[in-house]
CSV table of C-alpha atoms in Angstrom, one decimal:
chain,number,residue,atom,x,y,z
V,17,MET,CA,0.0,0.0,0.0
V,18,ARG,CA,2.9,2.4,0.8
V,19,VAL,CA,4.4,1.8,-2.6
V,20,LEU,CA,1.1,2.3,-4.4
V,21,LEU,CA,0.5,5.6,-2.6
V,22,ALA,CA,4.0,6.7,-3.5
V,23,TYR,CA,3.2,6.0,-7.2
V,24,ILE,CA,-0.1,7.9,-7.1
V,25,GLY,CA,1.6,10.9,-5.4
V,26,MET,CA,4.4,10.9,-8.0
V,27,ILE,CA,1.8,10.8,-10.9
V,28,LEU,CA,0.0,13.8,-9.5
V,29,LEU,CA,3.1,15.8,-8.8
V,30,TRP,CA,4.7,15.0,-12.2
V,31,ALA,CA,1.4,16.1,-13.9
V,32,THR,CA,1.2,19.4,-12.1
V,33,THR,CA,4.9,20.3,-11.9
V,34,PRO,CA,5.3,21.3,-15.6
V,35,LEU,CA,2.5,23.9,-15.4
V,36,ALA,CA,3.9,25.3,-12.2
V,37,ILE,CA,7.4,25.5,-13.9
V,38,LYS,CA,5.8,27.3,-16.8
V,39,TRP,CA,4.1,29.9,-14.6
V,40,SER,CA,7.2,30.5,-12.4
V,41,VAL,CA,9.5,31.0,-15.4
V,42,GLU,CA,7.1,33.4,-17.1
V,43,GLY,CA,6.9,35.5,-13.9
V,44,LEU,CA,10.4,35.2,-12.4
V,45,GLY,CA,12.7,34.2,-15.2
V,46,VAL,CA,14.4,30.9,-15.9
V,47,MET,CA,17.4,30.6,-13.5
V,48,TRP,CA,16.0,32.7,-10.7
V,49,SER,CA,12.8,30.7,-10.4
V,50,ALA,CA,14.8,27.4,-10.6
V,51,THR,CA,17.3,28.6,-8.0
V,52,LEU,CA,14.6,30.0,-5.7
V,53,ARG,CA,12.7,26.7,-5.9
V,54,MET,CA,15.7,24.6,-5.0
V,55,THR,CA,16.7,26.9,-2.2
V,56,ILE,CA,13.3,26.6,-0.6
V,57,GLY,CA,13.3,22.9,-1.2
V,58,PHE,CA,16.7,22.5,0.5
V,59,VAL,CA,15.5,24.5,3.5
V,60,CYS,CA,12.4,22.3,3.7
V,61,MET,CA,14.5,19.2,3.5
V,62,MET,CA,16.8,20.3,6.2
V,63,LEU,CA,13.9,21.1,8.5
V,64,ILE,CA,12.3,17.7,7.9
V,65,GLY,CA,15.7,16.1,8.6
V,66,PHE,CA,16.1,18.1,11.8
V,67,ILE,CA,12.6,17.0,13.0
V,68,LEU,CA,13.2,13.4,12.1
V,69,THR,CA,16.8,13.6,13.4
V,70,LYS,CA,18.2,12.5,10.0
V,71,ARG,CA,21.7,13.9,9.4
V,72,LEU,CA,23.7,14.2,6.3
V,73,VAL,CA,26.7,11.8,6.2
V,74,PHE,CA,29.8,12.4,4.1
V,75,SER,CA,31.3,9.0,3.5
V,76,ARG,CA,32.7,8.3,0.1
V,77,ALA,CA,29.6,6.3,-0.9
V,78,ALA,CA,27.3,9.1,0.3
V,79,VAL,CA,29.2,11.8,-1.5
V,80,LEU,CA,29.1,9.8,-4.8
V,81,THR,CA,25.3,9.3,-4.3
V,82,TYR,CA,24.8,13.1,-3.7
V,83,ALA,CA,26.7,13.8,-6.9
V,84,ALA,CA,24.5,11.4,-8.8
V,85,VAL,CA,21.3,12.9,-7.4
V,86,ALA,CA,22.6,16.4,-8.2
V,87,LEU,CA,23.0,15.3,-11.8
V,88,GLN,CA,19.2,15.2,-11.9
V,89,ILE,CA,18.4,18.1,-9.6
V,90,TYR,CA,20.7,20.5,-11.4
V,91,GLY,CA,21.5,19.0,-14.8
V,92,ALA,CA,18.0,17.7,-15.7
V,93,MET,CA,15.9,20.3,-14.0
V,94,SER,CA,17.8,23.4,-15.1
V,95,VAL,CA,17.4,22.2,-18.7
V,96,VAL,CA,13.7,21.7,-18.2
V,97,TYR,CA,13.4,25.3,-16.9
V,98,TRP,CA,15.1,26.6,-19.9
V,99,ALA,CA,12.9,24.5,-22.3
V,100,ALA,CA,9.7,25.7,-20.5
V,101,GLN,CA,10.2,29.1,-22.3
V,102,PHE,CA,9.5,27.6,-25.7
V,103,ILE,CA,6.9,24.8,-25.4
V,104,PRO,CA,3.5,24.3,-23.7
V,105,SER,CA,3.7,22.8,-20.2
V,106,GLY,CA,1.8,19.7,-21.2
V,107,TRP,CA,4.5,18.9,-23.8
V,108,ILE,CA,7.1,18.7,-21.1
V,109,SER,CA,5.3,15.9,-19.4
V,110,VAL,CA,4.5,14.1,-22.7
V,111,ILE,CA,8.1,14.2,-24.0
V,112,SER,CA,9.3,13.2,-20.5
V,113,GLY,CA,7.1,10.1,-21.0
V,114,LEU,CA,10.0,8.8,-23.0
V,115,THR,CA,12.1,8.5,-19.9
V,116,PRO,CA,11.5,4.8,-19.4
V,117,LEU,CA,12.8,4.1,-22.9
V,118,VAL,CA,16.0,6.1,-22.3
V,119,THR,CA,16.3,4.5,-18.9
V,120,ALA,CA,15.9,1.0,-20.3
V,121,LEU,CA,18.6,1.7,-22.9
V,122,PHE,CA,21.1,2.9,-20.3
V,123,ALA,CA,20.1,0.1,-17.9
V,124,ALA,CA,20.9,-2.4,-20.7
V,125,ILE,CA,24.3,-0.8,-21.2
V,126,TRP,CA,25.5,-0.1,-17.6
V,127,LEU,CA,23.3,-2.4,-15.4
V,128,ARG,CA,23.1,-5.3,-17.9
V,129,GLU,CA,19.4,-5.4,-17.3
V,130,ARG,CA,17.5,-7.4,-19.9
V,131,SER,CA,15.7,-4.4,-21.1
V,132,LEU,CA,16.0,-4.6,-24.9
V,133,THR,CA,13.4,-7.2,-25.6
V,134,THR,CA,10.9,-7.3,-28.5
V,135,GLY,CA,8.4,-5.2,-26.5
V,136,LYS,CA,11.1,-2.7,-25.7
V,137,LEU,CA,12.2,-2.4,-29.3
V,138,LEU,CA,8.5,-2.0,-30.4
V,139,SER,CA,8.2,0.8,-27.8
V,140,TYR,CA,11.1,2.6,-29.3
V,141,LEU,CA,9.4,2.5,-32.7
V,142,PHE,CA,6.2,4.0,-31.2
V,143,GLY,CA,8.1,6.5,-29.3
V,144,MET,CA,10.0,7.7,-32.4
V,145,ILE,CA,6.8,8.0,-34.3
V,146,GLY,CA,5.2,10.0,-31.5
V,147,LEU,CA,8.2,12.2,-31.1
V,148,SER,CA,8.4,12.9,-34.9
V,149,ILE,CA,4.7,14.0,-34.8
V,150,MET,CA,5.5,16.3,-31.9
V,151,PHE,CA,8.4,17.8,-33.8
V,152,GLY,CA,6.0,18.5,-36.7
V,153,SER,CA,3.6,20.3,-34.3
V,154,ALA,CA,6.5,22.3,-32.9
V,155,GLU,CA,7.4,23.6,-36.3
V,156,LYS,CA,3.8,25.0,-36.6
V,157,LEU,CA,3.8,26.4,-33.1
V,158,ASN,CA,6.8,28.8,-33.2
V,159,SER,CA,10.4,28.8,-34.4
V,160,GLN,CA,11.8,28.1,-31.0
V,161,ALA,CA,9.6,25.2,-30.0
V,162,LEU,CA,12.1,22.7,-31.5
V,163,LEU,CA,14.6,24.0,-29.0
V,164,GLY,CA,12.2,23.2,-26.2
V,165,ILE,CA,11.8,19.6,-27.4
V,166,PHE,CA,15.5,19.1,-27.7
V,167,GLY,CA,15.9,20.6,-24.2
V,168,VAL,CA,13.5,18.1,-22.6
V,169,LEU,CA,15.2,15.2,-24.5
V,170,ILE,CA,18.5,16.3,-22.9
V,171,SER,CA,16.8,16.5,-19.6
V,172,ILE,CA,15.4,13.0,-19.6
V,173,SER,CA,18.8,11.6,-20.7
V,174,LEU,CA,20.4,13.3,-17.7
V,175,GLN,CA,17.6,12.0,-15.4
V,176,ALA,CA,18.1,8.5,-16.7
V,177,LEU,CA,21.9,8.7,-16.2
V,178,SER,CA,21.3,9.9,-12.6
V,179,ALA,CA,18.9,7.0,-11.9
V,180,ILE,CA,21.4,4.4,-13.4
V,181,ALA,CA,24.3,5.9,-11.4
V,182,ILE,CA,22.4,5.6,-8.2
V,183,LYS,CA,21.4,2.0,-8.9
V,184,ARG,CA,25.1,1.2,-9.7
V,185,LEU,CA,26.2,2.7,-6.4
V,186,HIS,CA,23.7,0.5,-4.5
V,187,SER,CA,23.1,3.3,-2.1
V,188,THR,CA,21.5,2.5,1.3
V,189,LEU,CA,20.9,6.1,2.2
V,190,PRO,CA,17.3,7.1,3.1
V,191,ALA,CA,15.5,9.0,0.4
V,192,LEU,CA,15.4,12.1,2.5
V,193,THR,CA,19.1,12.1,3.0
V,194,GLN,CA,19.7,11.5,-0.8
V,195,VAL,CA,17.6,14.4,-1.8
V,196,ALA,CA,19.0,16.8,0.9
V,197,GLY,CA,22.5,15.9,-0.1
V,198,GLY,CA,21.7,16.2,-3.8
V,199,LEU,CA,20.2,19.6,-3.2
V,200,LEU,CA,23.3,20.7,-1.2
V,201,PHE,CA,25.6,19.7,-4.1
V,202,ALA,CA,23.3,21.2,-6.7
V,203,LEU,CA,22.6,24.6,-5.1
V,204,PRO,CA,26.1,26.1,-5.8
V,205,PHE,CA,25.8,25.3,-9.5
V,206,TYR,CA,22.3,27.0,-9.5
V,207,PHE,CA,23.7,30.2,-7.9
V,208,VAL,CA,26.7,30.3,-10.2
V,209,THR,CA,24.6,29.7,-13.3
V,210,TRP,CA,22.1,32.4,-12.2
V,211,GLY,CA,25.0,34.8,-11.6
V,212,VAL,CA,26.5,34.2,-15.0
V,213,VAL,CA,23.2,34.2,-16.9
V,214,ASP,CA,21.2,36.8,-15.2
V,215,GLU,CA,22.6,38.4,-11.9
V,216,GLN,CA,19.3,40.2,-11.3
V,217,ILE,CA,16.5,39.4,-8.9
V,218,PRO,CA,13.2,40.3,-10.6
V,219,LEU,CA,11.3,43.1,-8.8
V,220,GLN,CA,8.1,42.7,-10.7
V,221,PHE,CA,6.3,39.4,-10.5
V,222,THR,CA,2.8,38.0,-10.4
V,223,LEU,CA,1.0,36.2,-7.5
V,224,VAL,CA,0.7,33.1,-9.7
V,225,SER,CA,4.4,32.9,-10.2
V,226,VAL,CA,5.1,33.3,-6.5
V,227,LEU,CA,2.6,30.6,-5.6
V,228,SER,CA,4.0,28.4,-8.3
V,229,VAL,CA,7.6,28.7,-6.8
V,230,LEU,CA,6.2,28.0,-3.3
V,231,TYR,CA,4.4,24.9,-4.5
V,232,LEU,CA,7.5,23.7,-6.3
V,233,GLY,CA,9.8,24.5,-3.4
V,234,VAL,CA,7.6,23.3,-0.5
V,235,ILE,CA,5.8,20.4,-2.0
V,236,ALA,CA,7.1,19.2,-5.4
V,237,THR,CA,10.8,19.3,-4.6
V,238,PRO,CA,10.9,17.7,-1.1
V,239,VAL,CA,7.9,15.4,-1.5
V,240,GLY,CA,8.4,14.6,-5.2
V,241,PHE,CA,12.1,13.8,-5.0
V,242,MET,CA,11.7,11.8,-1.8
V,243,LEU,CA,8.9,9.7,-3.4
V,244,TYR,CA,11.1,9.2,-6.5
V,245,TYR,CA,14.2,8.0,-4.6
V,246,TYR,CA,12.0,5.9,-2.2
V,247,LEU,CA,10.6,4.1,-5.2
V,248,LEU,CA,14.0,3.8,-6.8
V,249,SER,CA,15.1,2.0,-3.6
V,250,GLN,CA,12.2,-0.5,-3.9
V,251,HIS,CA,12.2,-1.1,-7.7
V,252,SER,CA,14.4,-1.1,-10.8
V,253,ALA,CA,15.2,2.2,-12.5
V,254,THR,CA,13.1,1.3,-15.4
V,255,GLN,CA,10.0,0.4,-13.3
V,256,VAL,CA,10.3,3.7,-11.4
V,257,SER,CA,10.3,5.7,-14.6
V,258,LEU,CA,7.0,4.1,-15.6
V,259,VAL,CA,5.1,6.7,-13.4
V,260,THR,CA,5.2,8.8,-16.6
V,261,LEU,CA,2.6,6.4,-18.1
V,262,LEU,CA,-0.3,8.5,-16.7
V,263,SER,CA,1.1,11.9,-15.9
V,264,PRO,CA,1.5,13.1,-19.5
V,265,VAL,CA,-2.3,12.8,-20.2
V,266,LEU,CA,-3.2,14.6,-17.0
V,267,ALA,CA,-0.5,17.3,-17.6
V,268,LEU,CA,-1.7,17.9,-21.2
V,269,TRP,CA,-5.3,18.2,-20.1
V,270,LEU,CA,-4.4,20.6,-17.3
V,271,GLY,CA,-2.3,22.8,-19.6
V,272,HIS,CA,-5.2,23.0,-22.1
V,273,ARG,CA,-8.0,23.6,-19.6
V,274,ILE,CA,-6.1,25.9,-17.2
V,275,ASN,CA,-3.5,27.6,-19.3
V,276,GLY,CA,-5.2,27.6,-22.7
V,277,GLU,CA,-2.5,25.6,-24.3
V,278,PRO,CA,-3.1,24.2,-27.9
V,279,MET,CA,-4.7,20.7,-28.2
V,280,THR,CA,-4.6,19.9,-31.9
V,281,LEU,CA,-5.2,16.6,-33.6
V,282,SER,CA,-1.4,16.2,-34.2
V,283,ILE,CA,-0.6,16.7,-30.6
V,284,ILE,CA,-3.2,14.1,-29.6
V,285,ILE,CA,-1.9,11.6,-32.1
V,286,GLY,CA,1.7,12.2,-31.1
V,287,THR,CA,0.8,11.9,-27.4
V,288,THR,CA,-1.1,8.6,-28.2
V,289,PHE,CA,1.9,7.1,-29.9
V,290,ILE,CA,4.2,8.0,-26.9
V,291,LEU,CA,1.6,6.4,-24.6
V,292,LEU,CA,1.5,3.3,-26.8
V,293,ALA,CA,5.3,3.2,-26.5
V,294,LEU,CA,5.0,3.2,-22.7
V,295,ILE,CA,2.3,0.5,-22.8
V,296,ALA,CA,4.4,-1.7,-25.1
V,297,HIS,CA,7.4,-1.0,-23.0
V,298,ASN,CA,5.6,-2.2,-19.8
V,299,PHE,CA,3.2,-4.9,-20.9
V,300,PHE,CA,4.0,-6.3,-24.4
V,301,ASP,CA,6.6,-8.9,-23.2
V,302,ARG,CA,4.5,-10.1,-20.3
V,303,PHE,CA,1.4,-10.4,-22.6
V,304,PHE,CA,3.5,-12.3,-25.2
V,305,ARG,CA,4.9,-14.7,-22.6
V,306,ALA,CA,1.4,-15.3,-21.1
V,307,LEU,CA,0.0,-15.9,-24.6
V,308,PHE,CA,2.5,-18.5,-25.7
V,309,ASN,CA,3.1,-20.2,-22.3
V,310,ARG,CA,-0.4,-21.5,-21.9
């Protein structure tokens, strides 16, 4: 039951996070909104750790784990914030749905998981079709939308690398400690990047952007990352990334209904192919074995 609730919580958070990122970037700028979110998240994680008497440890294994987590928190997330300028929020979740496919590929290479079966290869085909349709929609949306898609693809690659690295380290650290340590390692990079790219704190902002940053910092960052790394400690990297099976549809609907984002036939078809890729990735091999092992 605990694992099931963790999966449900992650689906809801991953579906609402792209829209909150979009709103925060539009009101506060790319790097400042990201840096502020991670700073608030780190403070929340340290408070939770203090209440639960969980302290950061700095053994060699712990430091390597924090570095692997920071690869996602800084590397993957900062690229997503940059990409959010160019594409609708729902697209971020839809394209991120390809994370299991990238994770499976990396797991086959570095973890030697048997993750390149017939079903997995079929899922790559569906995923490429869906992604190509999304690229076609991007060309019609605006000239910079393609940059946003490439940004999200880079982000999910970094996220997959982070997950694989953590699994290879066989970390026994609690999820809270992993996230707090990852944030500690990631924050200097955020501040340096903000200083190089912007150096200015926006003095004009909207209530929506402020509430979005608070939601991301207080809820999405500590709760979302803790759920993610808790599930990563219970299941394989590929299985954990399958939470993206439901969140893209919900995120696309929220972006359309709440933020007025486009919902064309091409977008629906592209999203459908990506979801078919996820379904094939998760269920085809099991169905095939059950069918022929009767």
